[in-house]
Amino acid sequence: MALIRLNFTTETDQVLFSGNSCVKEVILNRPAKMNVLNHEMICKITKNLTVYENDPSVKLVILKGNGRAFCAGGDVVSAISSALIGHWTYFASHYRVLLALGHLTSTYKKPVVCLINGIVMGGGAGISMNTTFRVVTEKAVFAMPEAYIGLHPDVGASYFLSRLPGHFGEYLGLTGAKLNGAEMVACGLASHFVPSKVKELIKKEP
C-alpha cells in the first residue's frame, strides 16, 4: 500500500538550514506551534543531517528552535487526525521517522550542539538529550508529558532517563514532572548552562 502523506499546515520553511562549510545550523521554525515536528520536518532534518554527516568539510552541527520552544515534541494533532480518518500508514510512518531521527542524533558521528532556550518535551527531548552537548538557559523547561496521558516515555527516553542518578529518571518518566535549566544540568540531562543573553552577545558585531 502506498504511503499517504497529508499536509495539515500551510506554513512554509518549517525548518531552516544555514551555516558555513564547517558549521551547519538546523533551526526548527514553527514558533506558533512550539516547533512540534511533523512528518515533512522530520524527513527534511534527517536528509540534511545525513548529508552533513557524510560531508568531510562539516565539523559541527547546531540544533536550535525559533520562538519560546526548542521543540515541544511530535505533531500529535496531525498524526492522530490522520489516524481518525483512516490513514494509519501516515500515523505509523510519522512515528517511525521520528524514532529514526532520534537514533540518528543519538549516534551521530560528528559533534552536535543543541541550544535549548525554552521548552523541550517528548519528541523534542528524544532528538536532543542524547546529543554531544545540550546547552540550556534559564528559560529551558524539560518534561515527558506522555506520562499525563498514560503513555510510556518514548523516542529514546528509556535510554537517557535510565542513566540519570538514582531513581530520578524513573520519577520523571512516571510523573511527567517539569525541570528548569539548572535542574537539567544538576541531574545530567543538560551538559552546559548559559544565560539566555549570551546568545545576543555572540551575535553582536565587534
mmCIF file of C-alpha atoms in Angstrom:
data_model
loop_
_atom_site.group_PDB
_atom_site.id
_atom_site.type_symbol
_atom_site.label_atom_id
_atom_site.label_comp_id
_atom_site.label_asym_id
_atom_site.label_seq_id
_atom_site.Cartn_x
_atom_site.Cartn_y
_atom_site.Cartn_z
ATOM 1 C CA MET A 1 0.000 0.000 0.000
ATOM 2 C CA ALA A 2 1.377 3.405 -0.934
ATOM 3 C CA LEU A 3 2.122 5.829 1.865
ATOM 4 C CA ILE A 4 -0.436 8.629 2.034
ATOM 5 C CA ARG A 5 1.076 11.880 3.237
ATOM 6 C CA LEU A 6 -1.265 14.532 4.487
ATOM 7 C CA ASN A 7 -0.317 18.180 4.905
ATOM 8 C CA PHE A 8 -2.153 19.694 7.858
ATOM 9 C CA THR A 9 -0.453 23.081 7.698
ATOM 10 C CA THR A 10 0.197 25.802 5.159
ATOM 11 C CA GLU A 11 3.298 27.068 6.926
ATOM 12 C CA THR A 12 6.445 27.359 4.840
ATOM 13 C CA ASP A 13 10.093 26.965 5.787
ATOM 14 C CA GLN A 14 9.273 24.968 8.891
ATOM 15 C CA VAL A 15 12.953 24.043 9.130
ATOM 16 C CA LEU A 16 15.750 26.448 8.261
ATOM 17 C CA PHE A 17 19.234 25.330 7.265
ATOM 18 C CA SER A 18 22.165 27.722 7.422
ATOM 19 C CA GLY A 19 25.837 27.967 8.320
ATOM 20 C CA ASN A 20 29.166 27.792 6.530
ATOM 21 C CA SER A 21 31.259 24.952 5.160
ATOM 22 C CA CYS A 22 32.399 23.846 8.639
ATOM 23 C CA VAL A 23 29.428 24.590 10.891
ATOM 24 C CA LYS A 24 25.812 23.875 9.974
ATOM 25 C CA GLU A 25 22.705 25.122 11.758
ATOM 26 C CA VAL A 26 19.362 23.328 11.780
ATOM 27 C CA ILE A 27 16.637 25.656 13.055
ATOM 28 C CA LEU A 28 13.116 24.469 13.871
ATOM 29 C CA ASN A 29 10.802 27.194 12.608
ATOM 30 C CA ARG A 30 7.225 26.612 13.760
ATOM 31 C CA PRO A 31 7.230 29.049 16.696
ATOM 32 C CA ALA A 32 3.441 29.404 16.756
ATOM 33 C CA LYS A 33 3.195 25.644 17.389
ATOM 34 C CA MET A 34 6.243 25.432 19.672
ATOM 35 C CA ASN A 35 8.207 23.749 16.878
ATOM 36 C CA VAL A 36 6.370 20.438 17.062
ATOM 37 C CA LEU A 37 7.721 18.028 14.470
ATOM 38 C CA ASN A 38 5.509 16.930 11.600
ATOM 39 C CA HIS A 39 6.393 14.274 9.033
ATOM 40 C CA GLU A 40 7.778 16.709 6.485
ATOM 41 C CA MET A 41 10.031 18.449 9.018
ATOM 42 C CA ILE A 42 11.441 15.172 10.296
ATOM 43 C CA CYS A 43 12.261 13.981 6.778
ATOM 44 C CA LYS A 44 13.980 17.266 5.877
ATOM 45 C CA ILE A 45 16.059 17.259 9.064
ATOM 46 C CA THR A 46 17.037 13.623 8.590
ATOM 47 C CA LYS A 47 18.032 14.201 4.973
ATOM 48 C CA ASN A 48 20.226 17.211 5.764
ATOM 49 C CA LEU A 49 21.820 15.679 8.851
ATOM 50 C CA THR A 50 22.755 12.643 6.785
ATOM 51 C CA VAL A 51 24.360 14.874 4.160
ATOM 52 C CA TYR A 52 26.294 16.789 6.835
ATOM 53 C CA GLU A 53 27.463 13.569 8.473
ATOM 54 C CA ASN A 54 28.937 12.331 5.199
ATOM 55 C CA ASP A 55 30.498 15.679 4.251
ATOM 56 C CA PRO A 56 34.123 15.759 5.486
ATOM 57 C CA SER A 57 34.149 19.577 5.490
ATOM 58 C CA VAL A 58 31.385 19.752 8.120
ATOM 59 C CA LYS A 59 32.852 19.646 11.623
ATOM 60 C CA LEU A 60 29.912 20.671 13.825
ATOM 61 C CA VAL A 61 26.106 20.763 13.705
ATOM 62 C CA ILE A 62 23.958 23.094 15.820
ATOM 63 C CA LEU A 63 20.287 22.361 16.530
ATOM 64 C CA LYS A 64 18.011 25.085 17.853
ATOM 65 C CA GLY A 65 14.458 26.365 17.668
ATOM 66 C CA ASN A 66 12.890 29.732 16.943
ATOM 67 C CA GLY A 67 10.490 31.200 19.480
ATOM 68 C CA ARG A 68 9.850 30.123 23.058
ATOM 69 C CA ALA A 69 10.474 26.422 22.458
ATOM 70 C CA PHE A 70 13.274 24.245 21.186
ATOM 71 C CA CYS A 71 10.718 21.560 20.375
ATOM 72 C CA ALA A 72 7.568 20.533 22.231
ATOM 73 C CA GLY A 73 7.543 17.067 20.635
ATOM 74 C CA GLY A 74 5.936 15.384 17.675
ATOM 75 C CA ASP A 75 2.915 16.836 15.893
ATOM 76 C CA VAL A 76 0.447 14.594 17.696
ATOM 77 C CA VAL A 77 -2.586 16.503 16.384
ATOM 78 C CA SER A 78 -1.698 15.835 12.741
ATOM 79 C CA ALA A 79 -0.777 12.218 13.397
ATOM 80 C CA ILE A 80 -3.966 11.453 15.320
ATOM 81 C CA SER A 81 -6.101 13.350 12.805
ATOM 82 C CA SER A 82 -4.751 11.150 10.032
ATOM 83 C CA ALA A 83 -5.445 8.012 12.064
ATOM 84 C CA LEU A 84 -9.016 9.086 12.832
ATOM 85 C CA ILE A 85 -9.840 9.371 9.144
ATOM 86 C CA GLY A 86 -8.295 6.006 8.398
ATOM 87 C CA HIS A 87 -4.811 6.920 7.217
ATOM 88 C CA TRP A 88 -2.920 4.594 9.541
ATOM 89 C CA THR A 89 0.028 4.429 7.154
ATOM 90 C CA TYR A 90 0.727 8.112 7.784
ATOM 91 C CA PHE A 91 0.420 7.666 11.554
ATOM 92 C CA ALA A 92 2.784 4.692 11.543
ATOM 93 C CA SER A 93 5.249 6.395 9.219
ATOM 94 C CA HIS A 94 5.296 9.553 11.354
ATOM 95 C CA TYR A 95 6.229 7.548 14.420
ATOM 96 C CA ARG A 96 8.816 5.514 12.520
ATOM 97 C CA VAL A 97 10.664 8.510 11.068
ATOM 98 C CA LEU A 98 10.611 10.297 14.445
ATOM 99 C CA LEU A 99 12.243 7.285 16.094
ATOM 100 C CA ALA A 100 14.772 7.117 13.257
ATOM 101 C CA LEU A 101 15.660 10.793 13.702
ATOM 102 C CA GLY A 102 16.169 10.253 17.430
ATOM 103 C CA HIS A 103 18.500 7.362 16.652
ATOM 104 C CA LEU A 104 20.397 9.460 14.098
ATOM 105 C CA THR A 105 21.049 12.337 16.513
ATOM 106 C CA SER A 106 21.997 9.868 19.254
ATOM 107 C CA THR A 107 24.575 8.039 17.143
ATOM 108 C CA TYR A 108 25.814 10.973 15.061
ATOM 109 C CA LYS A 109 29.475 10.703 14.089
ATOM 110 C CA LYS A 110 30.138 14.428 14.482
ATOM 111 C CA PRO A 111 29.625 16.789 17.434
ATOM 112 C CA VAL A 112 26.067 18.072 17.753
ATOM 113 C CA VAL A 113 25.233 21.066 19.946
ATOM 114 C CA CYS A 114 21.599 21.555 20.973
ATOM 115 C CA LEU A 115 20.784 25.098 22.086
ATOM 116 C CA ILE A 116 17.740 24.782 24.339
ATOM 117 C CA ASN A 117 16.382 28.223 25.148
ATOM 118 C CA GLY A 118 12.836 27.196 26.007
ATOM 119 C CA ILE A 119 10.516 24.202 26.069
ATOM 120 C CA VAL A 120 11.930 20.761 25.270
ATOM 121 C CA MET A 121 9.452 17.932 25.695
ATOM 122 C CA GLY A 122 8.574 14.498 24.335
ATOM 123 C CA GLY A 123 9.993 14.002 20.875
ATOM 124 C CA GLY A 124 11.955 17.231 21.243
ATOM 125 C CA ALA A 125 13.802 15.653 24.147
ATOM 126 C CA GLY A 126 14.230 12.490 22.106
ATOM 127 C CA ILE A 127 16.175 14.241 19.347
ATOM 128 C CA SER A 128 18.283 16.355 21.724
ATOM 129 C CA MET A 129 19.029 14.628 25.035
ATOM 130 C CA ASN A 130 21.434 12.074 23.549
ATOM 131 C CA THR A 131 23.469 14.584 21.529
ATOM 132 C CA THR A 132 27.052 15.603 22.297
ATOM 133 C CA PHE A 133 26.290 18.891 24.058
ATOM 134 C CA ARG A 134 22.953 20.080 25.463
ATOM 135 C CA VAL A 135 23.204 23.782 26.289
ATOM 136 C CA VAL A 136 20.309 25.189 28.312
ATOM 137 C CA THR A 137 19.347 28.620 29.632
ATOM 138 C CA GLU A 138 17.160 29.883 32.452
ATOM 139 C CA LYS A 139 14.224 29.682 30.012
ATOM 140 C CA ALA A 140 14.562 25.931 29.462
ATOM 141 C CA VAL A 141 11.705 23.648 30.556
ATOM 142 C CA PHE A 142 12.003 19.860 30.246
ATOM 143 C CA ALA A 143 9.239 17.266 30.643
ATOM 144 C CA MET A 144 7.964 13.997 29.234
ATOM 145 C CA PRO A 145 4.243 14.889 29.036
ATOM 146 C CA GLU A 146 3.362 11.472 27.599
ATOM 147 C CA ALA A 147 3.027 10.409 31.228
ATOM 148 C CA TYR A 148 -0.029 12.658 31.581
ATOM 149 C CA ILE A 149 -1.983 10.560 29.073
ATOM 150 C CA GLY A 150 -0.732 7.193 30.293
ATOM 151 C CA LEU A 151 1.821 6.666 27.532
ATOM 152 C CA HIS A 152 5.342 5.480 28.258
ATOM 153 C CA PRO A 153 8.175 7.941 27.514
ATOM 154 C CA ASP A 154 9.436 7.157 24.028
ATOM 155 C CA VAL A 155 11.828 8.403 21.322
ATOM 156 C CA GLY A 156 14.950 7.341 23.201
ATOM 157 C CA ALA A 157 13.784 8.387 26.662
ATOM 158 C CA SER A 158 14.237 4.875 28.031
ATOM 159 C CA TYR A 159 17.951 5.332 27.321
ATOM 160 C CA PHE A 160 18.644 8.805 28.694
ATOM 161 C CA LEU A 161 16.223 8.622 31.640
ATOM 162 C CA SER A 162 17.645 5.297 32.812
ATOM 163 C CA ARG A 163 21.090 6.865 33.056
ATOM 164 C CA LEU A 164 20.105 9.627 35.475
ATOM 165 C CA PRO A 165 21.265 9.246 39.101
ATOM 166 C CA GLY A 166 19.271 7.098 41.493
ATOM 167 C CA HIS A 167 15.638 6.664 40.502
ATOM 168 C CA PHE A 168 15.281 10.205 39.173
ATOM 169 C CA GLY A 169 14.724 9.083 35.590
ATOM 170 C CA GLU A 170 12.004 6.715 36.744
ATOM 171 C CA TYR A 171 10.377 9.594 38.604
ATOM 172 C CA LEU A 172 10.420 11.831 35.519
ATOM 173 C CA GLY A 173 9.066 9.065 33.303
ATOM 174 C CA LEU A 174 6.198 8.219 35.629
ATOM 175 C CA THR A 175 5.149 11.729 36.644
ATOM 176 C CA GLY A 176 5.968 13.950 33.671
ATOM 177 C CA ALA A 177 7.474 16.417 36.154
ATOM 178 C CA LYS A 178 8.977 19.612 34.744
ATOM 179 C CA LEU A 179 12.595 20.670 35.211
ATOM 180 C CA ASN A 180 14.186 24.061 34.648
ATOM 181 C CA GLY A 181 17.573 24.604 33.060
ATOM 182 C CA ALA A 182 19.589 24.484 36.280
ATOM 183 C CA GLU A 183 17.848 21.268 37.326
ATOM 184 C CA MET A 184 18.576 19.738 33.930
ATOM 185 C CA VAL A 185 22.288 20.376 34.416
ATOM 186 C CA ALA A 186 22.212 19.128 38.013
ATOM 187 C CA CYS A 187 20.725 15.752 37.048
ATOM 188 C CA GLY A 188 22.781 15.328 33.889
ATOM 189 C CA LEU A 189 20.167 15.909 31.194
ATOM 190 C CA ALA A 190 21.988 19.058 30.070
ATOM 191 C CA SER A 191 25.738 19.434 29.728
ATOM 192 C CA HIS A 192 26.048 23.225 29.996
ATOM 193 C CA PHE A 193 24.110 26.206 31.348
ATOM 194 C CA VAL A 194 24.446 29.724 29.951
ATOM 195 C CA PRO A 195 22.281 32.842 30.444
ATOM 196 C CA SER A 196 19.978 33.462 27.504
ATOM 197 C CA LYS A 197 21.504 36.908 26.924
ATOM 198 C CA VAL A 198 24.754 35.234 25.849
ATOM 199 C CA LYS A 199 23.099 34.406 22.528
ATOM 200 C CA GLU A 200 22.592 38.117 21.865
ATOM 201 C CA LEU A 201 26.185 38.920 22.803
ATOM 202 C CA ILE A 202 27.558 36.279 20.444
ATOM 203 C CA LYS A 203 25.596 37.711 17.532
ATOM 204 C CA LYS A 204 26.842 41.266 18.103
ATOM 205 C CA GLU A 205 29.348 42.578 15.599
ATOM 206 C CA PRO A 206 32.745 43.541 17.108
#
